[in-house]
XYZ file of C-alpha atoms in Angstrom:
658
model
C 34.838 69.045 -20.256
C 34.291 64.921 -19.180
C 32.910 62.972 -22.215
C 30.421 60.757 -20.618
C 32.850 57.752 -20.021
C 34.800 60.120 -18.219
C 31.845 60.339 -16.035
C 31.322 57.622 -14.804
C 34.186 57.159 -14.195
C 34.931 59.489 -11.412
C 31.108 58.069 -10.471
C 33.038 54.204 -9.927
C 29.559 53.258 -11.887
C 31.553 49.740 -13.113
C 32.974 49.152 -9.547
C 29.293 49.849 -7.898
C 27.601 47.192 -9.977
C 30.447 44.691 -9.485
C 30.205 44.838 -5.735
C 26.687 45.074 -6.040
C 26.627 42.111 -8.826
C 28.552 39.826 -6.641
C 27.371 40.151 -3.825
C 23.388 39.759 -5.223
C 25.069 36.780 -7.447
C 25.881 35.258 -3.923
C 22.721 36.201 -1.793
C 20.417 34.684 -4.122
C 23.040 31.045 -3.871
C 22.228 31.865 -1.248
C 18.212 31.594 -0.947
C 17.977 28.867 -3.382
C 19.761 26.216 -1.050
C 17.663 27.730 2.443
C 14.320 27.927 0.188
C 14.799 24.255 -0.985
C 15.491 22.668 2.445
C 13.054 24.642 4.928
C 10.587 24.702 2.148
C 9.920 28.421 1.320
C 6.642 28.917 -0.900
C 7.402 30.389 -4.296
C 6.462 33.889 -3.949
C 8.561 34.995 -1.228
C 11.650 33.314 -3.364
C 9.739 35.795 -6.420
C 10.440 39.025 -3.504
C 13.346 38.467 -3.486
C 14.483 38.459 -6.934
C 12.255 41.260 -7.649
C 14.290 42.964 -5.046
C 17.447 42.179 -5.371
C 16.831 43.215 -9.427
C 15.617 46.816 -7.980
C 17.934 47.267 -5.521
C 20.657 47.077 -8.456
C 19.138 49.991 -9.424
C 19.276 52.124 -6.720
C 23.143 50.893 -6.139
C 23.515 52.407 -9.828
C 21.537 55.737 -8.640
C 23.222 56.555 -5.749
C 26.218 56.133 -7.443
C 25.986 58.563 -9.609
C 25.346 60.786 -7.444
C 27.363 59.894 -4.873
C 29.809 57.897 -6.603
C 31.701 60.882 -6.990
C 34.491 62.346 -4.912
C 32.821 65.879 -3.019
C 29.656 65.232 -4.086
C 27.059 63.899 -1.417
C 24.546 66.336 -0.966
C 21.025 64.750 -2.159
C 19.228 65.466 -4.961
C 16.083 65.840 -6.016
C 16.148 64.533 -9.410
C 18.166 61.308 -6.870
C 15.750 60.955 -4.512
C 12.610 61.153 -7.079
C 15.000 58.517 -9.772
C 14.347 55.784 -5.760
C 11.461 56.846 -4.461
C 10.232 55.839 -8.206
C 11.716 53.087 -8.264
C 10.451 51.697 -4.383
C 6.826 52.584 -5.940
C 7.001 49.664 -8.798
C 9.029 47.552 -6.606
C 6.188 47.885 -4.014
C 3.300 47.463 -7.097
C 5.430 44.205 -8.017
C 4.735 42.608 -4.985
C 1.548 44.268 -4.700
C 0.656 42.410 -7.617
C 2.497 38.614 -6.456
C 0.812 39.427 -3.160
C -3.364 40.077 -4.680
C -4.846 39.045 -7.530
C -2.575 37.395 -10.311
C -2.949 33.504 -11.144
C -0.224 31.937 -9.792
C -1.158 32.659 -6.244
C -5.232 32.264 -6.272
C -6.265 30.905 -3.394
C -8.052 27.161 -3.276
C -9.859 28.078 -0.335
C -10.432 30.706 2.384
C -6.893 30.617 4.145
C -4.726 28.438 1.813
C -2.695 29.911 -0.010
C -1.786 27.244 -2.731
C -2.979 27.271 -6.003
C -5.534 24.352 -6.666
C -5.429 22.445 -9.457
C -8.806 19.837 -10.365
C -7.096 17.441 -13.512
C -10.254 16.417 -14.781
C -10.831 12.692 -15.986
C -8.339 12.032 -19.514
C -10.496 11.176 -22.640
C -9.951 8.358 -24.413
C -9.376 9.165 -28.859
C -7.985 5.858 -29.692
C -10.167 4.210 -32.015
C -10.493 1.612 -29.709
C -12.916 2.162 -26.642
C -10.135 -1.444 -24.838
C -7.782 1.727 -24.992
C -9.401 3.863 -22.465
C -7.664 1.489 -18.928
C -4.806 3.882 -20.929
C -6.790 6.966 -20.606
C -7.600 6.107 -16.650
C -4.803 5.244 -15.999
C -2.598 7.570 -16.835
C -4.880 10.208 -15.858
C -4.684 8.761 -12.228
C -0.869 8.614 -12.767
C -0.691 12.678 -13.373
C -2.544 12.625 -9.400
C -0.522 10.673 -8.474
C 2.319 12.512 -8.619
C 0.369 16.198 -8.424
C 0.050 15.096 -5.201
C 3.689 14.254 -3.918
C 4.372 17.999 -4.603
C 3.189 20.072 -1.249
C 3.216 23.757 -3.110
C 0.900 22.623 -4.719
C -3.286 21.679 -3.907
C -4.163 18.998 -5.761
C -7.143 16.981 -5.873
C -8.461 13.735 -5.907
C -9.714 11.232 -8.349
C -13.312 10.942 -6.372
C -14.679 13.895 -6.814
C -13.111 14.913 -10.879
C -13.790 12.060 -11.612
C -17.854 12.218 -10.992
C -17.714 14.579 -13.989
C -16.938 12.411 -16.376
C -20.431 11.964 -17.030
C -21.661 15.471 -15.445
C -19.336 18.258 -17.588
C -20.302 21.216 -16.051
C -20.031 24.768 -16.728
C -15.597 25.009 -15.718
C -16.521 28.277 -13.203
C -19.050 26.130 -11.446
C -16.703 23.151 -11.801
C -13.691 24.993 -9.915
C -16.287 26.838 -6.854
C -18.267 22.729 -6.032
C -14.081 21.999 -5.960
C -12.154 25.591 -4.279
C -9.919 25.330 -6.908
C -8.663 27.840 -9.075
C -6.725 26.107 -11.491
C -8.509 22.950 -14.219
C -6.347 20.910 -16.022
C -7.374 19.503 -18.793
C -6.364 15.538 -20.975
C -6.805 13.052 -23.717
C -5.024 10.483 -24.864
C -5.296 8.743 -27.908
C -2.568 5.616 -28.934
C -2.043 5.063 -32.656
C -3.536 1.350 -33.525
C -0.322 1.174 -36.087
C 2.295 1.486 -33.755
C 3.114 1.675 -29.199
C 2.678 5.202 -29.920
C 0.213 8.299 -27.777
C -0.110 11.434 -27.743
C -1.442 12.770 -24.406
C -2.990 16.686 -24.993
C -3.338 18.377 -21.785
C -4.560 22.293 -21.190
C -4.217 24.232 -18.692
C -7.418 26.930 -17.651
C -8.138 29.339 -14.823
C -11.438 29.124 -13.389
C -12.819 31.135 -15.860
C -11.474 28.856 -19.258
C -8.691 30.962 -19.931
C -6.367 28.495 -21.340
C -2.992 29.062 -19.283
C -0.979 27.275 -21.105
C -1.547 23.418 -23.674
C 1.019 20.938 -24.687
C 0.533 17.939 -26.823
C 3.336 14.968 -25.869
C 3.911 12.226 -27.903
C 6.115 8.991 -26.784
C 6.427 5.389 -27.867
C 4.220 3.283 -26.173
C 6.807 2.104 -23.663
C 6.882 2.097 -19.153
C 9.887 3.841 -18.436
C 8.202 7.131 -21.554
C 5.284 6.968 -20.047
C 5.906 7.596 -16.916
C 9.043 10.500 -18.276
C 5.774 11.721 -20.267
C 3.061 11.811 -15.983
C 6.962 13.217 -14.526
C 6.419 15.994 -17.526
C 2.878 16.827 -17.583
C 3.170 17.349 -13.999
C 6.150 19.297 -14.109
C 5.037 21.218 -16.389
C 1.854 22.508 -14.498
C 3.669 23.252 -11.685
C 6.164 25.272 -13.737
C 3.481 27.562 -15.024
C 0.800 27.661 -12.022
C 4.405 28.807 -9.928
C 4.596 25.924 -7.902
C 8.127 24.986 -6.207
C 8.990 21.280 -6.609
C 11.772 21.365 -2.892
C 14.555 18.375 -4.919
C 12.887 15.348 -2.117
C 10.132 15.979 -4.351
C 10.944 16.395 -7.759
C 13.194 12.718 -7.272
C 9.495 11.250 -6.047
C 7.703 12.836 -8.957
C 10.242 11.925 -11.342
C 10.382 8.166 -9.929
C 9.505 4.953 -12.630
C 8.461 1.798 -10.283
C 8.759 -0.166 -13.352
C 10.333 -0.966 -16.287
C 8.484 -3.931 -17.874
C 5.956 -1.848 -19.515
C 3.665 -5.532 -20.165
C 4.226 -5.651 -16.151
C 2.699 -1.680 -16.137
C 0.175 -2.155 -18.534
C -1.588 -4.697 -16.160
C -1.229 -2.248 -13.177
C -3.050 0.644 -15.131
C -5.683 -2.101 -15.335
C -5.773 -3.116 -12.322
C -6.066 0.143 -11.716
C -8.909 0.846 -13.764
C -11.164 -1.917 -12.262
C -10.316 -0.851 -8.880
C -11.078 2.985 -9.383
C -15.245 1.480 -10.433
C -17.710 2.883 -8.088
C -19.175 0.883 -5.791
C -16.578 -1.376 -5.742
C -18.658 -4.668 -6.448
C -16.620 -7.956 -5.227
C -16.499 -8.873 -9.070
C -14.068 -5.372 -10.318
C -11.938 -5.859 -6.750
C -11.853 -10.265 -7.958
C -9.800 -8.583 -11.753
C -7.982 -6.325 -9.802
C -6.249 -8.920 -7.508
C -5.207 -10.332 -10.940
C -4.671 -7.846 -12.364
C -1.576 -6.491 -10.506
C -0.741 -10.175 -9.269
C 0.187 -10.899 -13.128
C 2.140 -7.380 -12.830
C 3.881 -8.840 -9.797
C 4.961 -11.675 -11.267
C 6.030 -9.949 -14.391
C 8.476 -7.618 -11.963
C 8.653 -8.859 -8.877
C 10.316 -5.352 -7.342
C 7.336 -3.308 -9.215
C 6.732 -1.641 -5.681
C 3.334 -0.011 -5.878
C 1.693 -2.590 -7.908
C 2.693 -4.517 -4.367
C 1.986 -2.221 -2.131
C -2.122 -1.947 -4.140
C -1.998 -4.937 -3.078
C -1.330 -4.691 -0.030
C -4.800 -2.435 0.423
C -7.122 -5.042 -1.786
C -6.353 -7.362 0.362
C -6.346 -5.400 3.977
C -9.852 -3.757 2.847
C -11.151 -7.741 1.445
C -10.423 -8.027 4.680
C -11.395 -5.864 6.745
C -15.057 -5.267 5.259
C -15.886 -9.374 6.519
C -15.503 -10.487 2.758
C -12.462 -12.963 3.586
C -12.124 -13.547 7.407
C -8.498 -16.346 6.497
C -5.071 -16.606 7.625
C -3.942 -16.020 4.050
C -5.904 -13.015 3.248
C -3.946 -11.136 6.142
C -1.178 -12.859 5.677
C -1.061 -11.760 2.297
C -1.945 -8.371 2.650
C 1.089 -8.118 5.357
C 3.685 -9.818 3.189
C 2.759 -7.174 0.087
C 2.858 -4.131 1.914
C 6.946 -5.513 3.299
C 7.847 -6.216 0.519
C 6.997 -3.075 -0.679
C 8.771 -0.469 1.046
C 12.188 -3.130 2.049
C 11.836 -2.180 -2.598
C 11.233 1.080 -2.184
C 11.388 2.677 1.601
C 10.243 6.274 -0.206
C 7.506 5.506 -1.348
C 4.467 6.884 0.428
C 2.358 3.627 -0.740
C 4.300 1.007 0.988
C 3.890 3.656 4.061
C 0.359 4.126 2.817
C 0.602 -0.115 2.555
C 2.581 -0.629 5.054
C -0.006 1.535 7.613
C -3.766 -0.248 7.166
C -2.693 -3.831 8.426
C -2.051 -1.489 10.851
C -5.197 -0.529 11.219
C -6.889 -3.702 10.077
C -4.645 -5.770 12.643
C -5.422 -2.364 15.244
C -2.148 -1.490 15.941
C -3.386 1.718 15.453
C 0.030 3.430 16.758
C 2.128 2.180 14.180
C -0.382 2.585 12.001
C -0.862 6.610 12.825
C 3.338 6.965 12.028
C 2.868 4.993 9.078
C 0.560 7.121 7.743
C 1.556 10.234 8.692
C 5.103 9.254 6.243
C 2.496 8.584 3.478
C 0.468 11.453 4.516
C 4.369 13.938 4.109
C 5.643 11.797 0.868
C 2.039 12.070 -0.939
C 0.404 16.050 0.752
C -2.492 16.216 -1.509
C -3.194 12.442 -2.047
C -7.038 12.148 -0.235
C -5.801 8.704 0.864
C -3.728 9.245 4.594
C -5.090 11.327 5.843
C -8.670 9.739 5.468
C -7.097 7.145 7.342
C -5.048 8.791 9.645
C -8.942 10.813 10.292
C -10.112 6.486 10.623
C -6.950 5.887 12.949
C -7.200 8.855 14.995
C -11.046 8.323 16.070
C -9.507 4.953 17.135
C -7.612 6.381 19.429
C -9.385 8.811 20.847
C -7.715 11.563 19.875
C -11.266 13.828 18.761
C -8.982 17.457 17.569
C -7.039 15.433 15.694
C -10.093 12.988 13.847
C -11.648 16.871 12.560
C -8.468 18.117 10.776
C -8.420 14.723 9.208
C -11.662 15.436 8.429
C -11.705 18.404 7.086
C -7.586 18.228 5.124
C -9.902 14.591 3.613
C -12.823 17.405 2.230
C -11.010 19.626 1.336
C -8.479 17.694 -0.884
C -11.275 14.508 -1.661
C -14.730 17.244 -1.413
C -16.870 15.073 -3.973
C -15.649 11.515 -1.673
C -18.909 10.885 -0.361
C -17.405 7.876 1.844
C -15.590 10.840 4.418
C -18.713 12.598 4.289
C -20.245 9.816 5.338
C -18.698 7.295 7.255
C -15.542 9.899 8.591
C -17.373 12.637 9.333
C -21.027 11.578 9.547
C -20.214 8.421 11.720
C -18.540 9.672 13.570
C -19.794 13.074 14.900
C -23.497 10.857 15.375
C -20.657 8.146 17.550
C -20.135 11.839 19.679
C -23.155 12.853 19.748
C -23.139 15.750 17.539
C -26.494 14.489 15.679
C -27.234 17.864 13.358
C -23.347 18.025 12.555
C -23.983 13.842 11.204
C -27.298 15.346 9.553
C -25.758 17.477 8.148
C -22.698 15.721 6.961
C -24.973 12.326 5.829
C -27.427 15.657 3.926
C -24.530 16.680 2.279
C -23.975 12.765 0.743
C -27.043 12.560 -0.364
C -26.542 15.789 -2.242
C -23.535 14.245 -3.647
C -25.241 11.100 -4.569
C -28.632 10.983 -4.194
C -28.970 7.029 -5.353
C -26.940 6.410 -3.041
C -28.887 4.324 0.465
C -25.920 4.180 2.422
C -26.388 7.516 3.407
C -30.145 7.258 4.057
C -30.458 4.729 6.274
C -27.959 6.057 8.710
C -29.596 9.324 8.744
C -33.265 7.819 9.684
C -30.416 6.220 12.800
C -29.316 8.991 13.543
C -32.719 10.563 14.099
C -34.348 7.512 15.837
C -30.848 8.243 18.445
C -31.064 11.804 18.562
C -34.827 11.766 18.997
C -36.566 9.031 19.377
C -38.243 9.579 15.384
C -39.207 6.312 14.114
C -40.867 8.261 9.857
C -37.806 9.679 9.063
C -36.464 5.792 7.796
C -39.744 4.112 7.350
C -39.936 6.963 5.094
C -37.129 6.159 3.457
C -38.101 2.258 3.216
C -40.564 2.754 2.594
C -39.804 3.845 -1.932
C -38.078 0.880 -1.564
C -39.297 -2.303 -2.641
C -39.449 -4.457 0.411
C -36.632 -7.126 -0.570
C -34.470 -4.346 0.182
C -32.135 -3.061 2.841
C -33.378 -6.477 4.609
C -31.254 -5.408 7.901
C -32.922 -1.581 8.268
C -36.028 -3.179 8.023
C -35.272 -5.469 10.494
C -34.238 -3.248 13.223
C -37.355 -0.881 12.689
C -40.171 -3.878 12.933
C -38.817 -4.237 16.322
C -38.963 -0.136 17.719
C -41.955 -0.062 16.108
C -42.544 -3.282 17.577
C -44.233 -5.297 14.951
C -43.700 -8.734 15.548
C -45.676 -9.534 11.517
C -43.286 -7.216 10.302
C -39.960 -9.063 11.940
C -41.387 -12.589 9.885
C -42.292 -11.323 6.701
C -39.074 -9.603 6.235
C -38.393 -12.499 8.272
C -40.103 -15.159 5.088
C -37.085 -12.925 2.460
C -34.690 -12.609 4.733
C -31.274 -14.939 5.394
C -30.847 -17.539 7.495
C -27.679 -15.897 9.805
C -27.774 -12.311 8.992
C -23.924 -11.509 9.001
C -22.351 -8.280 9.836
C -19.141 -6.646 10.555
C -20.261 -7.277 14.671
C -22.770 -9.885 14.852
C -24.119 -12.684 13.103
C -27.799 -13.191 14.411
C -29.682 -16.896 13.062
C -32.729 -15.795 11.790
C -34.574 -18.547 15.017
C -33.124 -15.837 17.305
C -35.183 -12.738 15.680
C -38.362 -15.085 15.376
C -38.095 -15.509 18.921
C -37.400 -11.763 19.195
C -41.157 -11.286 17.450
C -43.119 -13.956 19.509
C -41.812 -12.191 22.504
C -43.305 -8.981 21.362
C -46.345 -10.567 20.743
C -46.294 -12.332 24.169
C -45.786 -16.073 23.092
C -43.045 -17.133 25.117
C -43.195 -21.202 24.416
C -43.513 -20.031 21.286
C -40.342 -18.166 21.463
C -38.388 -20.432 23.529
C -39.079 -23.571 20.583
C -37.039 -20.385 18.644
C -34.659 -19.617 21.105
C -33.982 -23.381 21.523
C -33.681 -23.807 17.174
C -31.700 -20.999 17.279
C -28.685 -22.894 19.499
C -29.202 -25.775 17.597
C -28.384 -23.359 14.587
C -25.290 -21.841 16.872
C -24.012 -25.105 18.067
C -23.148 -25.744 14.039
C -22.035 -22.495 13.353
C -19.502 -22.909 16.436
C -18.135 -26.182 15.814
C -17.384 -24.674 12.416
C -15.627 -21.329 12.676
C -14.513 -21.281 16.203
C -12.708 -18.092 16.356
C -15.104 -16.021 15.847
C -16.154 -14.203 18.162
C -19.853 -13.487 16.381
C -20.974 -16.497 16.458
C -20.189 -15.589 20.951
C -22.258 -12.683 20.784
C -25.495 -15.010 19.311
C -24.742 -17.302 22.337
C -24.749 -14.943 24.947
C -28.740 -13.422 23.262
C -29.820 -17.412 22.747
C -28.640 -18.334 27.006
C -30.383 -15.439 27.475
C -33.651 -15.969 25.819
C -33.479 -19.772 28.381
C -32.734 -18.184 30.841
C -30.126 -19.410 31.149
C -28.195 -16.361 33.092
C -24.559 -17.996 33.623
C -24.199 -19.199 29.787
C -24.816 -15.686 28.498
C -22.801 -14.004 30.275
C -19.957 -15.867 30.005
C -21.027 -15.401 25.928
C -21.247 -12.115 25.918
C -17.680 -11.315 28.076
C -16.493 -13.659 25.190
C -17.976 -12.098 22.379
C -16.818 -7.986 23.502
C -13.145 -9.940 24.535
C -12.272 -11.890 20.417
C -14.169 -8.146 19.899
C -11.129 -6.195 20.695
C -9.109 -8.975 21.767
C -7.150 -6.371 18.176
C -7.671 -3.272 19.691
C -8.026 -3.108 22.950
C -6.993 1.596 22.564
C -9.839 1.141 19.830
C -12.413 3.378 21.929
C -15.104 3.546 18.559
C -15.508 0.252 17.982
C -15.153 -0.923 20.982
C -18.699 0.996 22.873
C -19.932 -1.264 19.893
C -19.410 -3.813 21.197
C -20.014 -3.270 24.739
C -23.373 -2.251 23.889
C -24.268 -5.779 22.160
C -23.165 -6.934 25.645
C -24.721 -4.668 28.136
C -28.159 -5.817 25.996
C -27.376 -9.672 26.533
C -26.950 -8.830 30.086
C -30.178 -6.976 30.238
C -31.945 -10.547 28.231
C -30.549 -12.305 30.888
C -32.019 -10.311 33.969
C -28.301 -9.393 35.296
C -29.912 -5.740 35.455
C -27.678 -4.196 37.850
C -24.563 -5.151 35.338
C -26.477 -4.611 32.851
C -27.332 -0.401 33.739
C -23.910 -0.301 35.157
C -22.724 -0.535 31.570
C -24.615 1.582 30.391
C -23.810 4.149 32.313
C -20.639 4.237 31.996
C -21.361 3.939 27.242
C -23.463 6.693 28.445
C -20.349 8.725 29.997
C -18.176 8.412 26.856
C -19.003 8.961 22.555
C -20.726 5.845 21.895
C -23.834 4.488 19.372
C -26.422 4.583 22.541
C -28.474 7.204 23.284
C -31.561 7.591 25.278
C -33.435 8.369 23.647
C -32.244 4.561 21.955
C -33.255 3.127 25.165
C -36.420 4.056 25.381
C -37.785 3.299 22.508
C -35.714 -0.037 21.658
C -37.808 -3.417 23.113
C -34.727 -5.326 23.745
C -34.604 -2.815 27.160
C -37.354 -3.843 27.940
C -36.455 -6.578 31.179
C -35.271 -2.887 32.701
C -38.203 -1.490 32.532
C -38.844 -1.176 36.133
C -35.385 -0.441 37.222
C -35.200 3.098 39.687
C -31.242 3.122 38.936
C -32.037 2.387 34.911
C -34.750 5.233 34.889
C -32.660 7.342 37.227
C -30.398 6.933 34.075
C -32.573 8.247 31.650
C -33.245 11.171 33.467
C -29.277 11.655 33.919
C -28.895 12.092 30.409
C -32.229 12.468 28.849
C -31.127 16.817 29.743
C -28.293 16.234 28.346
C -27.345 17.174 24.888
């Protein structure tokens, strides 16, 4: 009787197993190579491995029953074994594709596992070391943002939970993720040592993985720590990291420990709420000192470039030196580290500020590809797309930004609400502002914009009035000024002027107080007093324009003033210079340009140039813009056009449209 070993030899089981093993090894190597190039999901790669393993068992069954010569009939036990193996394989694959933790969906339709890393707690004895916990948290998020197979939530959204703790299931639901990361940092006061404790939890609070990371307090060790945390998180969630992402996650921005400490301090001040001028100045100082210590610190240069751009764009410093510094730092960051996503973001933002929108979009998309979970590139792709009039790209970027940073108030009220109002989608705009107010009930800007949008939408003033009545008289003066004008209340206008500045100034206009006084006198019906105030405004503007001849905003104010004095040619010329100056750096901008054109039309109307004003309004009402029929009916600035049949026809034409 043949032994079991002899039967194995007769059926050539070893040869079958060896041949299958060699083929399977070659197949898996090929799958690994192709999967890395085409960024196949972890779930797909796991499924292929399981099928190959089950295939090995099936081959053994086939070899046992068919390897021996003359035994080719299919038997019942053979079919039963193969069926059981296939059922097991199907069950495992179903688990991977269904409710397995590594496949928890972040949101409906989102296959990547989503994680929100809550702010790191500072367990160091000294409160002065809080910057270290904040900086390490920021850097961990930055590294997670570069892993495309994860969905990592942005800092603004998770930072809120530092002072507003919630049960983990609630946090996970609010942020749309399946996993939460918690961390703490402790610096040893007796030695340059640091311990970072990190734990990964699922949405129920059950611990998936936890580890202590102990390092000497040097730049290189901190980078290694941040990289290790990011890679351990990705591994625990079954997320695949491509070779390019591996390189980015492990990159060291500087070898200088002191420069890195200054960089982290700067990040701490820059990330503080409100972007207060004092905090911005300290962040600028910290980053500049870091660059002085390590001129090759590309990430610090990129962040500093962005800071200069924000300071310039939002009218804190319109100097040539500021914009040149923005350009220089972005160029240096790209030269030092051409594959750094934030270097491309910094250059994209420079082009955005300069109005070179196509170039901005190109750089921002490179940044987004390199850091797909960083919400800043997506947000500015949205801002850039709306200036280009690409509303489909804007909407995609808007929703991507919300997914990456659902608690970022700016996304809801600015990228969302402001754009939707521009598109005259007022109901959607108000809903976006309501979400912003839900997130930040004490933030006045969304509430004021909501009131303004009701004016544009329905000509309804009570929403804005109710909000302003709940605040002190010396708050929100710009909105109070507009409300008083729309109310045709000269006494309130003069009351506001008493506590307001001599020059009312914003990103798009300059209005001297004498010009507002002239409008108030005109509403009251006192033309002599109005003319005296217009003349006083002209004198004040002469001095302003002498000191700032290139400030296009002064020409707009001059246009209003000349119109009030009846100097039609001068008013028309000033209005043209205002629009030309406002659009000079971005002639193709379809988002900001209509705002300049509205002011031009107001000046033309005030100067008595009815035909030109109506033509301008006809265009503005036919495209996305901040003008609307209810606002035209309400605002006294358009009173000179009331009797014009073409103006009335315009109100009728566009007033019937949604």
